XYZ file of N, CA, C and O in Angstrom:
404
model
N 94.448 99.945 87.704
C 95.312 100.565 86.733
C 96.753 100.375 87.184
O 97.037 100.256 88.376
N 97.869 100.341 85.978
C 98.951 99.942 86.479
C 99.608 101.008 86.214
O 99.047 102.008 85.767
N 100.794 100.951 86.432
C 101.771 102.152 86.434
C 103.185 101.378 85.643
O 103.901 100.505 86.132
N 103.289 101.971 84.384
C 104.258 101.752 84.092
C 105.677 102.017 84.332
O 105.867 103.143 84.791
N 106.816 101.256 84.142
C 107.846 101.925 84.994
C 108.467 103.424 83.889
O 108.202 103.673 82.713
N 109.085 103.946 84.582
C 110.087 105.141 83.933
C 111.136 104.261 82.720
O 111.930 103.341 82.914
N 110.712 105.051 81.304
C 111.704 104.649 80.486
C 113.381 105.286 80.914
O 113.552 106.294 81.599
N 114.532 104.410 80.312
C 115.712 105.178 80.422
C 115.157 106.282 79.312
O 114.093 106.395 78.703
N 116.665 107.206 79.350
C 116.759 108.170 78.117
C 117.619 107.125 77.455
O 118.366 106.423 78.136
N 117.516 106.976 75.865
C 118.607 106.546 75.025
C 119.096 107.692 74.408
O 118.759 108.874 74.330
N 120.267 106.768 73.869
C 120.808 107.845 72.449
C 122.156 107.729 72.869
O 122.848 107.240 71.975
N 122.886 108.047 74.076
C 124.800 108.287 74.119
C 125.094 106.714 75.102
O 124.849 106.210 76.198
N 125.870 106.408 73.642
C 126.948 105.307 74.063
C 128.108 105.315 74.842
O 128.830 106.208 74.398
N 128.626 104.764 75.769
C 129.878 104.945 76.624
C 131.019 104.659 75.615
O 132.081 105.153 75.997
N 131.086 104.105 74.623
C 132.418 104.160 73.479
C 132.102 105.644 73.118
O 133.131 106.023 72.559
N 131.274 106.620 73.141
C 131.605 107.634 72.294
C 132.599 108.826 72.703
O 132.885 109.933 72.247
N 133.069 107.844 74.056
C 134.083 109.181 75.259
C 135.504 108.375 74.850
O 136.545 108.940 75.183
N 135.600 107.168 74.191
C 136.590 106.424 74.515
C 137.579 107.047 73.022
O 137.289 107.127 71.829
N 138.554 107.325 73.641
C 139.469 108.173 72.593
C 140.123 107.167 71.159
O 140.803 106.150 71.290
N 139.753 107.700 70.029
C 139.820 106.937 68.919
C 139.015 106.182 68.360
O 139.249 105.648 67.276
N 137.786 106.009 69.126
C 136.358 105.570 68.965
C 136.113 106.025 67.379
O 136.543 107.018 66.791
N 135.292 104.972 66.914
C 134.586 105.516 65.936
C 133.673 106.555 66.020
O 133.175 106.446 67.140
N 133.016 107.819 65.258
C 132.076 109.036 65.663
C 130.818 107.913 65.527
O 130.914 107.054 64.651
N 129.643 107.943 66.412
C 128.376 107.924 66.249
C 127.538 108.367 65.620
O 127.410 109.585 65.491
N 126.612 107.348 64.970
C 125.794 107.695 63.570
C 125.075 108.371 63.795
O 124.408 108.037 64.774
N 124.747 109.477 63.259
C 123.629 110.521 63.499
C 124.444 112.035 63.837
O 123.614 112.904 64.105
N 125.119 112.271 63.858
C 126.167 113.223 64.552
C 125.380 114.840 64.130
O 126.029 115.810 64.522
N 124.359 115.085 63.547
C 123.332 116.065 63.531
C 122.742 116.630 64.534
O 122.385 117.805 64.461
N 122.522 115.796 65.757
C 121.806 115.959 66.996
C 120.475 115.068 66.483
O 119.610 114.606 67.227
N 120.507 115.004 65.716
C 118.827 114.131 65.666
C 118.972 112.954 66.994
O 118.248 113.397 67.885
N 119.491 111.903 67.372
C 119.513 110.933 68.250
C 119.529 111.752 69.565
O 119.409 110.996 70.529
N 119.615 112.778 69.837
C 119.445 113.382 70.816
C 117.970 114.793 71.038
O 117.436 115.235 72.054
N 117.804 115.040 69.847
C 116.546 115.352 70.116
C 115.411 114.655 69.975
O 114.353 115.103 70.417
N 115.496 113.262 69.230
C 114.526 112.658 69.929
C 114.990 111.862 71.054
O 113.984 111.211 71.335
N 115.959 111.498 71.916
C 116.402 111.085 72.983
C 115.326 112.376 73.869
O 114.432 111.911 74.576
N 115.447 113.767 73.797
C 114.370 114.697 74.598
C 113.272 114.539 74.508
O 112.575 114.269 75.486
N 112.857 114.651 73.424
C 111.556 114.135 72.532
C 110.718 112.596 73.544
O 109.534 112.701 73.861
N 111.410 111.488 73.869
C 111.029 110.439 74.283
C 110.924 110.696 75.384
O 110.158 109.964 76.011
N 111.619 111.835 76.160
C 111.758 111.750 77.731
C 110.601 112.808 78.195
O 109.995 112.799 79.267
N 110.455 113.731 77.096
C 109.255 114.473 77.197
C 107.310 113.630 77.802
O 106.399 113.517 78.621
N 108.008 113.275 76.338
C 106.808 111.929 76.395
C 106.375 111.403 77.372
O 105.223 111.450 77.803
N 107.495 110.734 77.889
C 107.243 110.046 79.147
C 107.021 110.428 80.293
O 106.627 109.721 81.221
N 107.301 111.786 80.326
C 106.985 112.601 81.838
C 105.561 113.327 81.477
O 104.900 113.917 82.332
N 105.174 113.212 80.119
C 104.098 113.368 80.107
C 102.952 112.683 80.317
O 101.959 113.045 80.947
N 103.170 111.599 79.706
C 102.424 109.950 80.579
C 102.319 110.208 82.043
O 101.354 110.452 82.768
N 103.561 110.085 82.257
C 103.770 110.181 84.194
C 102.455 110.567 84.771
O 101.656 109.866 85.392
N 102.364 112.325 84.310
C 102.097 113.057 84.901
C 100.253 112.907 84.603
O 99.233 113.077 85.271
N 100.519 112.586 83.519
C 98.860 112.050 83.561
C 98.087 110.522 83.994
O 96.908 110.173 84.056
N 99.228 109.921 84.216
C 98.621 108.693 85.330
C 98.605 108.894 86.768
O 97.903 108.419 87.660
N 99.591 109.747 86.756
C 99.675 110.445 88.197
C 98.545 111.119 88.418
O 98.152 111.198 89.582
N 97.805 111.729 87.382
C 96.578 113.146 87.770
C 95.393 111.547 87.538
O 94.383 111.550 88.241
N 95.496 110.966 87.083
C 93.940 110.054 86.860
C 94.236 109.100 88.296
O 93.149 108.698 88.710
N 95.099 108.742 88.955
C 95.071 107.970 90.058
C 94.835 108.593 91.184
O 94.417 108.078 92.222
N 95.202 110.149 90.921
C 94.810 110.837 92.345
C 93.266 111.456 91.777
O 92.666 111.768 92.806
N 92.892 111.585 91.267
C 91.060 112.282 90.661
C 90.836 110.217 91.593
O 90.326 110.056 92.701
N 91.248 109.339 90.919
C 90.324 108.016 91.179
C 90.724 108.242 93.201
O 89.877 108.018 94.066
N 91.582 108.521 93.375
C 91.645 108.209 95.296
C 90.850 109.071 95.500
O 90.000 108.754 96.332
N 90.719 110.507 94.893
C 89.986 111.597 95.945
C 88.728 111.526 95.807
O 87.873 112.223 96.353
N 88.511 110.094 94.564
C 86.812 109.808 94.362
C 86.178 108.897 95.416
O 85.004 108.976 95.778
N 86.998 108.107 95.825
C 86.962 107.124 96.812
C 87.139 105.563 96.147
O 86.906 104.517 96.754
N 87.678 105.700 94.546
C 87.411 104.634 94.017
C 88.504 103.812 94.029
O 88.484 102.648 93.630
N 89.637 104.486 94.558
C 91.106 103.592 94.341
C 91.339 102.535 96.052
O 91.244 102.647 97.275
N 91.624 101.733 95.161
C 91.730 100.432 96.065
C 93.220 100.355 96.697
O 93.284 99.995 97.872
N 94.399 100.657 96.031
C 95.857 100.852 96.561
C 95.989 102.461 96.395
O 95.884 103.069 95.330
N 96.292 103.136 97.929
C 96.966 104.439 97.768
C 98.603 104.617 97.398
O 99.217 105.665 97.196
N 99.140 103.094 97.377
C 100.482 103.050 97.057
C 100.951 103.295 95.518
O 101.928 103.847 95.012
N 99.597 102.511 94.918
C 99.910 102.852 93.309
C 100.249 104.366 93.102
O 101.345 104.810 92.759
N 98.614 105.391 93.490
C 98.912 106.808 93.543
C 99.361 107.543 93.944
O 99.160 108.709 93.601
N 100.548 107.021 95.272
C 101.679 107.591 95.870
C 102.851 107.659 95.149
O 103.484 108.712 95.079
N 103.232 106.566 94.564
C 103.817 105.979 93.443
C 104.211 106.768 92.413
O 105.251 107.414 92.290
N 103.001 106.621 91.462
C 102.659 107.326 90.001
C 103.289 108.814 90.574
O 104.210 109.280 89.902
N 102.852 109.570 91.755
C 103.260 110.372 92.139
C 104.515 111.218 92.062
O 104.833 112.270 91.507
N 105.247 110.093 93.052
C 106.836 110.384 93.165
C 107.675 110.472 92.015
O 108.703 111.099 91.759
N 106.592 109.273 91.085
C 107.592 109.155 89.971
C 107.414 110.259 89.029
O 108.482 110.479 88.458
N 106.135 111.320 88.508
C 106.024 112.237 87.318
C 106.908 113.650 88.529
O 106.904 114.765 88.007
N 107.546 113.585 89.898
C 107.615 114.360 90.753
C 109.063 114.379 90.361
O 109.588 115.428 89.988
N 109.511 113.609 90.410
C 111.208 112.977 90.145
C 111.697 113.194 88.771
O 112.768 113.767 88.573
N 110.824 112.684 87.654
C 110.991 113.255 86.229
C 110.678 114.468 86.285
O 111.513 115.102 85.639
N 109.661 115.339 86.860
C 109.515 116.944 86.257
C 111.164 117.552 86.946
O 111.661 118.601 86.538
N 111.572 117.017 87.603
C 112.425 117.801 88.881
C 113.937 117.344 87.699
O 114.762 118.160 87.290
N 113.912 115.708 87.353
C 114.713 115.595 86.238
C 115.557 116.767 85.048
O 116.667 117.264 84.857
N 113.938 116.769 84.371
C 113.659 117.275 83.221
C 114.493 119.330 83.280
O 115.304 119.922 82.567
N 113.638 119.734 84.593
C 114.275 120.935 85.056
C 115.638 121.202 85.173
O 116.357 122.172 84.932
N 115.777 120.208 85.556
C 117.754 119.971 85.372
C 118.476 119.958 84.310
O 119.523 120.583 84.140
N 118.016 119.348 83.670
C 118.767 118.918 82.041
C 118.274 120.219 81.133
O 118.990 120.526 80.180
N 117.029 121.022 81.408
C 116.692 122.164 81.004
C 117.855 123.303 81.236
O 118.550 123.990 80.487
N 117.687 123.127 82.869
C 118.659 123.930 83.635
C 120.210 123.992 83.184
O 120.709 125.055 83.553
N 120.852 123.400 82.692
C 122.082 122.488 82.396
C 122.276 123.069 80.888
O 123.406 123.205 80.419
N 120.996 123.432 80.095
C 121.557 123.411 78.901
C 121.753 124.847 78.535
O 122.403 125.413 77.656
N 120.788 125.341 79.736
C 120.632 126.710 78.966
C 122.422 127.479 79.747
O 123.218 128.171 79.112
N 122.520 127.168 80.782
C 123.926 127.588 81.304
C 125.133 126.968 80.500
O 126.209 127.550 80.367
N 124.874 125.864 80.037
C 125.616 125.535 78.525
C 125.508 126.421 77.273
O 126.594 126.754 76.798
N 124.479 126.834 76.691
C 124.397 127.858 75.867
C 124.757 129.109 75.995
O 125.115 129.798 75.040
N 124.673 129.635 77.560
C 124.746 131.081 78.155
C 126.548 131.337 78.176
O 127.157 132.403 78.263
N 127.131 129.807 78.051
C 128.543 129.905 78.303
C 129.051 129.908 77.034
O 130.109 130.504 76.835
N 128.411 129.272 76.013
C 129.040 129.350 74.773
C 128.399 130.655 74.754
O 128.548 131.087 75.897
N 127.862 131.383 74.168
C 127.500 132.504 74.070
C 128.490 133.884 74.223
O 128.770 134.813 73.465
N 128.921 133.459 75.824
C 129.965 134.471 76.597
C 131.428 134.063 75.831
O 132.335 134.895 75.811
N 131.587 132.805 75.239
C 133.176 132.634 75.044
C 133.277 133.453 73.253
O 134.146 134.196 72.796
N 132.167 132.984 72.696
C 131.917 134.141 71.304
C 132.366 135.540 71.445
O 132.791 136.391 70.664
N 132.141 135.488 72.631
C 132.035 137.214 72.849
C 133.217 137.882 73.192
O 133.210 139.102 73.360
């Protein structure tokens, strides 16, 4: 079994910081909730090639422990990701919140 690599996140262009830029299509948030939406996804994959490569080593059936070391680090690195950008938004919201106030 192979291990696919980690998708990027898409969705934010480096012209969209550049002053006088045209606005970016979608300006709803849609390109960014499925930009979450995709990254979800993918740490969800991760995490389940990660759980079927370690069930196949602890069966005795896996032939590379590097693959399932691997698959490992990588759904380990996205959950730890994901917590961040979680982490990040809600102290973003908690701050708009306080400046309302």
């Amino acid at each position: 079994m192979t291990v696919s690599p980690i998708a990027p996140v898409q969705g934010v262009l480096p012209t969209s910081y550049v002053a006088g830029a045209a606005p970016a299509a979608g300006t709803d948030g849609s390109a960014f909730a499925t930009s979450l939406t995709g990254a979800v996804d993918n740490l969800q994959q991760l995490q389940s090639t990660s759980k079927d490569l370690a069930v196949t080593a602890v069966t005795g059936n896996l032939d590379d422990i590097h693959n399932a070391t691997l698959a490992a680090t990588r759904a380990q690195v996205t959950l730890e990701l994901m917590a961040t950008v979680r982490n990040k938004g809600v102290d973003a919201f908690n701050e708009i919140m306080r400046m309302q106030a």
